[in-house]
Tab-separated table of C-alpha atoms in Angstrom:
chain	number	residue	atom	x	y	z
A	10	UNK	CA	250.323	150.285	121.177
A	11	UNK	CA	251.845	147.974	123.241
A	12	UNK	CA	249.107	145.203	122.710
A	13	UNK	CA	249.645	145.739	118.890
A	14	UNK	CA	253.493	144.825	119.697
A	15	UNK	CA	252.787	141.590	121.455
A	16	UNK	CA	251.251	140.582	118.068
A	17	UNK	CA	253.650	141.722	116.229
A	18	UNK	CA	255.602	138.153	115.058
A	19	UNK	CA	258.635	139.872	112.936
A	20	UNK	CA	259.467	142.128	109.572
A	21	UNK	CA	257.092	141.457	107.191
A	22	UNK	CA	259.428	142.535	104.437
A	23	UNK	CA	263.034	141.849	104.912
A	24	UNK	CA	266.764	141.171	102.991
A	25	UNK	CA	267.708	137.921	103.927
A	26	UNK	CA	270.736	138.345	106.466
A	27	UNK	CA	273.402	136.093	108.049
A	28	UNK	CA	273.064	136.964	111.819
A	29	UNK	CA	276.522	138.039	112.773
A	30	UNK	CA	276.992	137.116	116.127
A	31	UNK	CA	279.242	139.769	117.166
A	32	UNK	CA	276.755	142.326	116.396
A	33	UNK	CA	274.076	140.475	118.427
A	34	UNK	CA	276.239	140.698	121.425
A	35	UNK	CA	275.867	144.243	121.073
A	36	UNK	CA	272.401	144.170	121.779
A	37	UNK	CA	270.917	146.094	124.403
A	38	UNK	CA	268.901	145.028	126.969
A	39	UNK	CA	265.759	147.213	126.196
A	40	UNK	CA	264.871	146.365	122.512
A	41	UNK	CA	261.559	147.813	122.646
A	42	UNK	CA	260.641	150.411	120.378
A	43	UNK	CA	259.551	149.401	116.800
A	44	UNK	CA	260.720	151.375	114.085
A	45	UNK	CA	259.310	151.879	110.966
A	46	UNK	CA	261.674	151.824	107.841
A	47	UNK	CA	259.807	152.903	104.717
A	48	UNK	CA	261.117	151.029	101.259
A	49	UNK	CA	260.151	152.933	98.171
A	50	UNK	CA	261.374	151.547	94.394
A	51	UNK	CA	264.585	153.077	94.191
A	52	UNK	CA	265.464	153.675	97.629
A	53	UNK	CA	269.048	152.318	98.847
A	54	UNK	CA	269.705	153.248	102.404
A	55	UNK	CA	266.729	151.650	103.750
A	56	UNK	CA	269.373	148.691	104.764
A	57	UNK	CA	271.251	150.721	106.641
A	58	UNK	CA	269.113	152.426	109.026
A	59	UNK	CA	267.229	149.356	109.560
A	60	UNK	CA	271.120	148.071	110.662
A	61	UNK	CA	271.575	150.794	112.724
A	62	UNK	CA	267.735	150.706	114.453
A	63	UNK	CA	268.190	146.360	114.914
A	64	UNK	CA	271.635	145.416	115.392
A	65	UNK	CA	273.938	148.485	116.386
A	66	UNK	CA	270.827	149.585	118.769
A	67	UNK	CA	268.667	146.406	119.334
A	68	UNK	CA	265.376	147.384	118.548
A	69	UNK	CA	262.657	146.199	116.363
A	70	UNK	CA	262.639	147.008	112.511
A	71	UNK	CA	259.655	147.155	110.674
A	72	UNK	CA	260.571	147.702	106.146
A	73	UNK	CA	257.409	149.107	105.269
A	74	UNK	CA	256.948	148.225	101.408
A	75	UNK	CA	255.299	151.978	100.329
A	76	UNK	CA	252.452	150.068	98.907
A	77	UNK	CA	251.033	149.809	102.423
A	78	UNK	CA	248.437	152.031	103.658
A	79	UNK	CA	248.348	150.949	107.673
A	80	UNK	CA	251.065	151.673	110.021
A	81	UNK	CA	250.112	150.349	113.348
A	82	UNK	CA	251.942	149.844	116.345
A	83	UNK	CA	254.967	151.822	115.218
A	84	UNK	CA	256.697	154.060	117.162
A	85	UNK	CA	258.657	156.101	114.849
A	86	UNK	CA	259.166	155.917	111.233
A	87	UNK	CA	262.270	156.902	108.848
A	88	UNK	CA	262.034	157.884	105.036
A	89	UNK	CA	265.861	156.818	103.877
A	90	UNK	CA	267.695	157.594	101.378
A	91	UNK	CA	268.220	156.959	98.411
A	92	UNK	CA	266.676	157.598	94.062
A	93	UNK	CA	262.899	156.955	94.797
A	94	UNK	CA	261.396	156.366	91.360
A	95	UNK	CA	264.730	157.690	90.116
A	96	UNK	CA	264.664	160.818	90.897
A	97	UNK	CA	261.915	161.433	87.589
A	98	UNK	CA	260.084	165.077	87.467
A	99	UNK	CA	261.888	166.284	90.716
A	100	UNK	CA	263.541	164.614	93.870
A	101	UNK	CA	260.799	163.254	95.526
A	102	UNK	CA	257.602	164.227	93.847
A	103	UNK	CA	256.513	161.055	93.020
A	104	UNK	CA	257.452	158.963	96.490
A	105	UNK	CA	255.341	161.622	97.810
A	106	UNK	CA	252.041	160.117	96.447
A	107	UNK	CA	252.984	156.089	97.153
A	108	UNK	CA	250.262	154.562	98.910
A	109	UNK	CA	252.096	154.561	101.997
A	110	UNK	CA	252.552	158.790	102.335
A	111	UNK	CA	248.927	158.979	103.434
A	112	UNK	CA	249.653	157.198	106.178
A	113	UNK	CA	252.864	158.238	106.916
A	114	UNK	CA	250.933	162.020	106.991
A	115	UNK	CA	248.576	161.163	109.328
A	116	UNK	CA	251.037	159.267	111.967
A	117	UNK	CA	252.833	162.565	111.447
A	118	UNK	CA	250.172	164.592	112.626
A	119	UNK	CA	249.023	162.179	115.330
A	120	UNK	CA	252.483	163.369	116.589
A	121	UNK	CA	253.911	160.290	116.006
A	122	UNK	CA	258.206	160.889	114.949
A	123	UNK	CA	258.937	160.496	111.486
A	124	UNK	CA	263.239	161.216	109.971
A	125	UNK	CA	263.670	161.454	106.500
A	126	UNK	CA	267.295	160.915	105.613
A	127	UNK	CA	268.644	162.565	102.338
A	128	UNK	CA	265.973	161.379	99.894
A	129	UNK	CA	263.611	161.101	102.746
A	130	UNK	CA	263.622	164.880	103.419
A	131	UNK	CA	263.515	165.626	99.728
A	132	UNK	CA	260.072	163.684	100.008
A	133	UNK	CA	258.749	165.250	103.442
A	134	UNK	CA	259.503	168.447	101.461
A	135	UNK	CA	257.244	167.739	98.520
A	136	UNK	CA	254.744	165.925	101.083
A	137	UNK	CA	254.446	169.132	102.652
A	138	UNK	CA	255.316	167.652	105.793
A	139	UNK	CA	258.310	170.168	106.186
A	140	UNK	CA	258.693	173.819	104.307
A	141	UNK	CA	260.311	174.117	101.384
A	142	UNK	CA	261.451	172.795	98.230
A	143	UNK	CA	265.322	171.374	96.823
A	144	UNK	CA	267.244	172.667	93.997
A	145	UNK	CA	269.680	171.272	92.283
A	146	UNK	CA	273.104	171.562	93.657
A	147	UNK	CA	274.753	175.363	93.306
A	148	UNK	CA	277.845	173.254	91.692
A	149	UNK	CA	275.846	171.014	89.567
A	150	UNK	CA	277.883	168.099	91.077
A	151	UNK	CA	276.416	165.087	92.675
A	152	UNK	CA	278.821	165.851	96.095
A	153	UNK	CA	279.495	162.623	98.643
A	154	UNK	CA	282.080	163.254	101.041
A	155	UNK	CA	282.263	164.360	104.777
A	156	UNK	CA	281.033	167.240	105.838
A	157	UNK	CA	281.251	169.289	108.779
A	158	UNK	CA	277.263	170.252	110.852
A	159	UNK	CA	276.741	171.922	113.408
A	160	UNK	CA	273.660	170.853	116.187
A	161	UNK	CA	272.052	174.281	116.595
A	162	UNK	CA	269.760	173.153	118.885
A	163	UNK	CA	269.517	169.742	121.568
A	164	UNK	CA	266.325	170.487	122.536
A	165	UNK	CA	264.606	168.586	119.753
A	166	UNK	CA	263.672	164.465	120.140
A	167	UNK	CA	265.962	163.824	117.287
A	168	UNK	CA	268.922	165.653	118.858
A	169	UNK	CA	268.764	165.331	122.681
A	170	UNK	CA	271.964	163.142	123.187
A	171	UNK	CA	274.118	165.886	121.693
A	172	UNK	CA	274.931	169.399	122.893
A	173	UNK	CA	273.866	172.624	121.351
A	174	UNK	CA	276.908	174.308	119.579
A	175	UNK	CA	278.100	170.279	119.252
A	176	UNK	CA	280.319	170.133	115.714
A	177	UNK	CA	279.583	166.398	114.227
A	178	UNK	CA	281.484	164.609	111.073
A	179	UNK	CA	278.668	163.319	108.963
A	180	UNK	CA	278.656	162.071	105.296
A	181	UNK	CA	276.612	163.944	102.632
A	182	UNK	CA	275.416	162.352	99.237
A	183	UNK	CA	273.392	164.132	96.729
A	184	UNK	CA	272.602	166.339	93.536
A	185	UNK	CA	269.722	168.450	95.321
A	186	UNK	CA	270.314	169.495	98.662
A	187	UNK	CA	270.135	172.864	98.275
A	188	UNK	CA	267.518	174.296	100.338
A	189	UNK	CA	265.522	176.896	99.291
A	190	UNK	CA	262.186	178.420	101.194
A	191	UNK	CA	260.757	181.964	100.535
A	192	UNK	CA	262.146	184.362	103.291
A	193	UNK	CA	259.230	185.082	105.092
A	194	UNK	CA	259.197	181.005	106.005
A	195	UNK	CA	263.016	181.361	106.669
A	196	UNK	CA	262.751	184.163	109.264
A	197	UNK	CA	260.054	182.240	111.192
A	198	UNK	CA	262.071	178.751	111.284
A	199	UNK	CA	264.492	180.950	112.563
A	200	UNK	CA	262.719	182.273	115.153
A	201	UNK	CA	260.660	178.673	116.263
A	202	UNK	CA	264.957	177.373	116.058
A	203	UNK	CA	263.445	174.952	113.731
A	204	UNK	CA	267.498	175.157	111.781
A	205	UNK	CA	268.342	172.230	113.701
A	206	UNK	CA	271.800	171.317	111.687
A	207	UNK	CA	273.512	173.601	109.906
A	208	UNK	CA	276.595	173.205	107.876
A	209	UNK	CA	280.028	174.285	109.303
A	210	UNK	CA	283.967	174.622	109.378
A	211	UNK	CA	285.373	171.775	111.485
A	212	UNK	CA	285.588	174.456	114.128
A	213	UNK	CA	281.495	174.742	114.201
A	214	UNK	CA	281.794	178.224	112.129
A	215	UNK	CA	278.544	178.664	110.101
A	216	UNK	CA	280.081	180.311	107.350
A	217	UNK	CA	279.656	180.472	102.962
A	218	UNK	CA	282.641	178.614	102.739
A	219	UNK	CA	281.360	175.698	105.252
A	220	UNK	CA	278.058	175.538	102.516
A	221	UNK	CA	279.040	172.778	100.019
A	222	UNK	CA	275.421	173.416	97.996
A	223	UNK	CA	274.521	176.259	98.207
A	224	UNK	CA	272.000	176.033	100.772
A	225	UNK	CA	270.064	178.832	102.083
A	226	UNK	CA	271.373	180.084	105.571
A	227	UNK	CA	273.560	176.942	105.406
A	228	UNK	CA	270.748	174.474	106.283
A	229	UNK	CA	271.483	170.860	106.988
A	230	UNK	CA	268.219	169.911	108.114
A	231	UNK	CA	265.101	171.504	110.079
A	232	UNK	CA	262.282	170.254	111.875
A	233	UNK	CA	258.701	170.935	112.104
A	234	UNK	CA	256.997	173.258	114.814
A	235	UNK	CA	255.496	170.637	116.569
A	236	UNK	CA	259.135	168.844	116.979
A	237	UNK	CA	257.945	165.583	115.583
A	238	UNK	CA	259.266	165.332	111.996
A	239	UNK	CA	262.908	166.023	110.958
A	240	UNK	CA	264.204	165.977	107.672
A	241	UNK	CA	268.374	166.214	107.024
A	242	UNK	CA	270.363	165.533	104.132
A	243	UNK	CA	273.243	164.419	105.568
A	244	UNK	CA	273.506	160.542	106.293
A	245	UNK	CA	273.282	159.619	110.741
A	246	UNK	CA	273.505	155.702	109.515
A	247	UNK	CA	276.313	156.055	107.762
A	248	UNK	CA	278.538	157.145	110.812
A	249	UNK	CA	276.867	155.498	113.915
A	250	UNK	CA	279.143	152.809	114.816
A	251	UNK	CA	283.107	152.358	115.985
A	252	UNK	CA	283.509	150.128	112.870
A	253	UNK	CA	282.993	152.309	110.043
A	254	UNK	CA	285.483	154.361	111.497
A	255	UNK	CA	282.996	157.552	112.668
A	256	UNK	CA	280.177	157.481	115.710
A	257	UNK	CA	279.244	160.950	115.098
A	258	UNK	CA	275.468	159.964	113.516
A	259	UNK	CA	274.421	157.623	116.391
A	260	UNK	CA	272.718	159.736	118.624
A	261	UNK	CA	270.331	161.180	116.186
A	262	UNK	CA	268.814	157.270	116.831
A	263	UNK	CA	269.645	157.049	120.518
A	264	UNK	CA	268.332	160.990	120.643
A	265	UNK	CA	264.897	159.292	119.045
A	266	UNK	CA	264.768	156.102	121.479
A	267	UNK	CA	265.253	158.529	124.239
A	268	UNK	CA	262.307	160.754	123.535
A	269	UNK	CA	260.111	158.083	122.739
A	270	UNK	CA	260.854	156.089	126.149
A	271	UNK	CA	259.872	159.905	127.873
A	272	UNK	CA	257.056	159.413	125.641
A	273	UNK	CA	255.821	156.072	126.992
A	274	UNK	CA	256.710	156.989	130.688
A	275	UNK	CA	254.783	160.427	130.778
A	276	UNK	CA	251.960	157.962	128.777
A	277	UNK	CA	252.029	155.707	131.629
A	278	UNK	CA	252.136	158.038	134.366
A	279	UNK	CA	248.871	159.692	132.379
A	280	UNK	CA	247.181	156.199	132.409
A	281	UNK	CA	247.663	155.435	136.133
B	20	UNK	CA	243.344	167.340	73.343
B	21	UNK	CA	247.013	167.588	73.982
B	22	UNK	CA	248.646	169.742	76.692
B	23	UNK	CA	252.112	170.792	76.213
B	24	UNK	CA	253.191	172.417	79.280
B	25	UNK	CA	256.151	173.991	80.341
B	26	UNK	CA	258.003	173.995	84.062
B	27	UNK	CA	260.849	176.742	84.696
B	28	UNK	CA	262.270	177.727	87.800
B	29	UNK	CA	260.617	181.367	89.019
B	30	UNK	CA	262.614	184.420	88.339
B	31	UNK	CA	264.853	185.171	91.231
B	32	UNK	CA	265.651	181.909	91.991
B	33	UNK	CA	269.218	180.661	91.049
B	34	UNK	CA	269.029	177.995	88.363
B	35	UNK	CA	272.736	176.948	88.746
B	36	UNK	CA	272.022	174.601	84.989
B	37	UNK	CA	270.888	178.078	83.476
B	38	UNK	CA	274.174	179.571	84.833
B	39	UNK	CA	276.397	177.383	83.348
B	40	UNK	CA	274.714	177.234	80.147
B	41	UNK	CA	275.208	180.861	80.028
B	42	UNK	CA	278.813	180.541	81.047
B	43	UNK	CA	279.644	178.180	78.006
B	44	UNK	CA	277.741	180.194	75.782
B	45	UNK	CA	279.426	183.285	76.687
B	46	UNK	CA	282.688	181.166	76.203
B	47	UNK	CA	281.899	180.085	72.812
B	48	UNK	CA	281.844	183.567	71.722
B	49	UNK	CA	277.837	184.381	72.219
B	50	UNK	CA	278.473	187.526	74.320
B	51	UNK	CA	275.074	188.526	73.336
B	52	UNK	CA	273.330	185.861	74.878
B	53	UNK	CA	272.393	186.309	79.247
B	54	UNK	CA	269.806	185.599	81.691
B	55	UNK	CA	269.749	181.647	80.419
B	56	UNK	CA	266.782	179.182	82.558
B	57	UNK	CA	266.369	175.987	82.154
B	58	UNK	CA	263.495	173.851	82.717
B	59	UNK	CA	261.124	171.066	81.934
B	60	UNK	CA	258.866	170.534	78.715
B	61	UNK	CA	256.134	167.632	78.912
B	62	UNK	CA	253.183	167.061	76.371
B	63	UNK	CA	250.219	164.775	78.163
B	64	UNK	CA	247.421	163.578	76.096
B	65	UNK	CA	243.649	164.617	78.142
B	66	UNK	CA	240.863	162.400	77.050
B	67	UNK	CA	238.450	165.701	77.495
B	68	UNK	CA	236.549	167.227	74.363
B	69	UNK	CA	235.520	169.901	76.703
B	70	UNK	CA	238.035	172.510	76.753
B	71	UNK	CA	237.442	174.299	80.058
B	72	UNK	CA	237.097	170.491	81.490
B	73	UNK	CA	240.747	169.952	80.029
B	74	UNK	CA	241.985	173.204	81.098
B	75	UNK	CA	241.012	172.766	84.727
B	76	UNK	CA	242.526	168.664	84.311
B	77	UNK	CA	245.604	170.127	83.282
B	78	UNK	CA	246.236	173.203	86.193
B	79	UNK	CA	245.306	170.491	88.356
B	80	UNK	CA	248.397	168.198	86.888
B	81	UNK	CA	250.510	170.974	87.478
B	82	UNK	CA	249.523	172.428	90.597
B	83	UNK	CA	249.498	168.769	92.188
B	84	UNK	CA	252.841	166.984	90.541
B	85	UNK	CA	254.125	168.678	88.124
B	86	UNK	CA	255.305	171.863	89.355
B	87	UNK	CA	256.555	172.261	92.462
B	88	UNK	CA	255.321	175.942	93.386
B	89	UNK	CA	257.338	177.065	95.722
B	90	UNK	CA	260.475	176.759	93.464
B	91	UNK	CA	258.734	176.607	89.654
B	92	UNK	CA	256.174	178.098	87.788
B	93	UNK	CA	254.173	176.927	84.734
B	94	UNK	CA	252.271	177.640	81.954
B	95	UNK	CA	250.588	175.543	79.112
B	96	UNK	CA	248.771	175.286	75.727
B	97	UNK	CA	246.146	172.987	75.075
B	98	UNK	CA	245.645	172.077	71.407
């Protein structure tokens, strides 16, 4: 992995950007952990988490164009958000067989840390990657606003930073977020506290009223049982720095760094 | 041959499009009309003369892409 850096000489695939030096005094010390940003055709948040990942957090960005079939030397990888292939057939179901999902499958099951934002969990849903399947909205609105979640759980590499019970402000944007799995999936995720966000009152209350989509048991996002994919509709990168006004989202990427640095230490301390 | 295959949401699961539908049906004055689902219709063309070759082709299509089979369920004609 860490030979396959070394080579590594810079994004392959990237938006032309002015370098805004205010941001790049921001940068921490430790940029090393490359991240993976997948771009499907239609997908429009890709920007943003790359942002987030290179200049609000200093670490490498990878945009992964999803005709590629080889991901090496990442060391995590995030589906954003956004229409992929317009949202044709079903949220989803088509991203879910770009060239690039294969690989994105088996990095997944190599135990490697995959978060698929909004659009991104619709397609880890139809990948399989994660239970269940969206429906449409219970409203039939497209909804983007704020929303109140609540972090069930800290003891997840995506969640960490926060505490259990923590309430966070977090933007939602979509037509299909309404989870749905059959109940015999739904009692074990309970059980295996896969529920890892749920939505809430601004007091954390879990409650019907809290649930702007219908959403079985109020789900926000979940994660697998081995603890190494997350999917969440709600938008982290929209809300992770002291510009735009809201923090709240950041530490589901400084959660990620975390875990991965344990990852490379308890590595290391294998190797020696 | 040509498939024409159809893609509903399963019984017992809410199909909020179907609920409105039936809500401005019942407003126009169709009180007889309930239970209302939407869903998807597609026709798809399958170069097989065969028809148990184009029959398997097409369950295939839907089992694979499209329906999604936790949520939907499908059925088809081949002509």
């Amino acid at each position: 992995m860490l030979a396959q850096r070394a080579a590594w000489e810079g994004p392959r695939w990237t938006r032309a950007v002015k370098p805004n030096p205010a941001i790049s005094l921001q940068r921490s010390e430790g940029g090393e952990m490359k991240i993976g940003v997948v771009v499907f055709p239609g997908s429009n948040c890709d920007h943003d988490c790359q942002h987030v990942f290179k200049d609000v957090l200093g670490q490498y960005v990878e945009m992964i164009w999803h005709k590629e079939t080889l991901l090496a030397g990442l060391d995590a990888i995030v589906l954003p958000g956004g229409f992929s292939y317009g949202d044709y057939l079903r949220t989803g179901a088509i991203a879910r067989f770009s060239p690039v999902m294969g690989a994105v499958k088996e990095f997944a099951k190599s135990g490697g840390m995959v978060l698929g934002i909004c659009n991104g969990f619709q397609i880890l849903l139809e990948a399989g990657l994660l239970p269940g399947a969206m429906l449409r909205n219970k409203s039939l609105y497209f909804i983007c606003k704020d929303v109140f979640v609540k972090v069930e759980t800290a003891a997840t590499a995506f969640t960490g930073a926060y505490e259990s019970g923590q309430v966070l402000k977090i933007p939602i944007a979509h037509a299909d977020g309404n989870y749905y799995t059959d109940p015999v999936t739904l009692a074990a995720m309970q059980a295996n506290a896969q529920i890892v966000l749920r939505y809430c009152t601004p007091e954390g209350k879990v409650m019907p009223e809290a649930n702007p989509n219908g959403s079985l048991d109020n789900i926000a996002g979940i994660i697998n049982p081995e603890g190494n994919v997350l999917g969440m509709m709600p938008h982290p990168e929209r809300c992770a720095e002291v510009m735009l006004g809201n923090e709240d989202g950041k530490l589901i990427f400084l959660s990620m760094l975390e875990a991965l640095k344990g990852n490379k230490k308890q590595l290391k301390m294998v190797g020696t | 041959m040509k498939a024409k295959i159809h893609v509903t949401l399963k019984q017992g699961i809410l199909d909020p499009q179907g609920k409105a539908i039936e809500h401005a049906l019942d407003s126009l004055g169709f009180k007889n009309a309930g239970n209302v689902r939407v869903g998807k219709y597609m026709e798809v063309d399958v170069n097989e003369t065969d028809k148990a070759k184009a029959d398997a082709a097409v369950k295939s299509m839907c089992e694979k892409l499209l329906a999604n089979t936790i949520i939907e369920e499908y059925r088809y004609e081949l002509q």
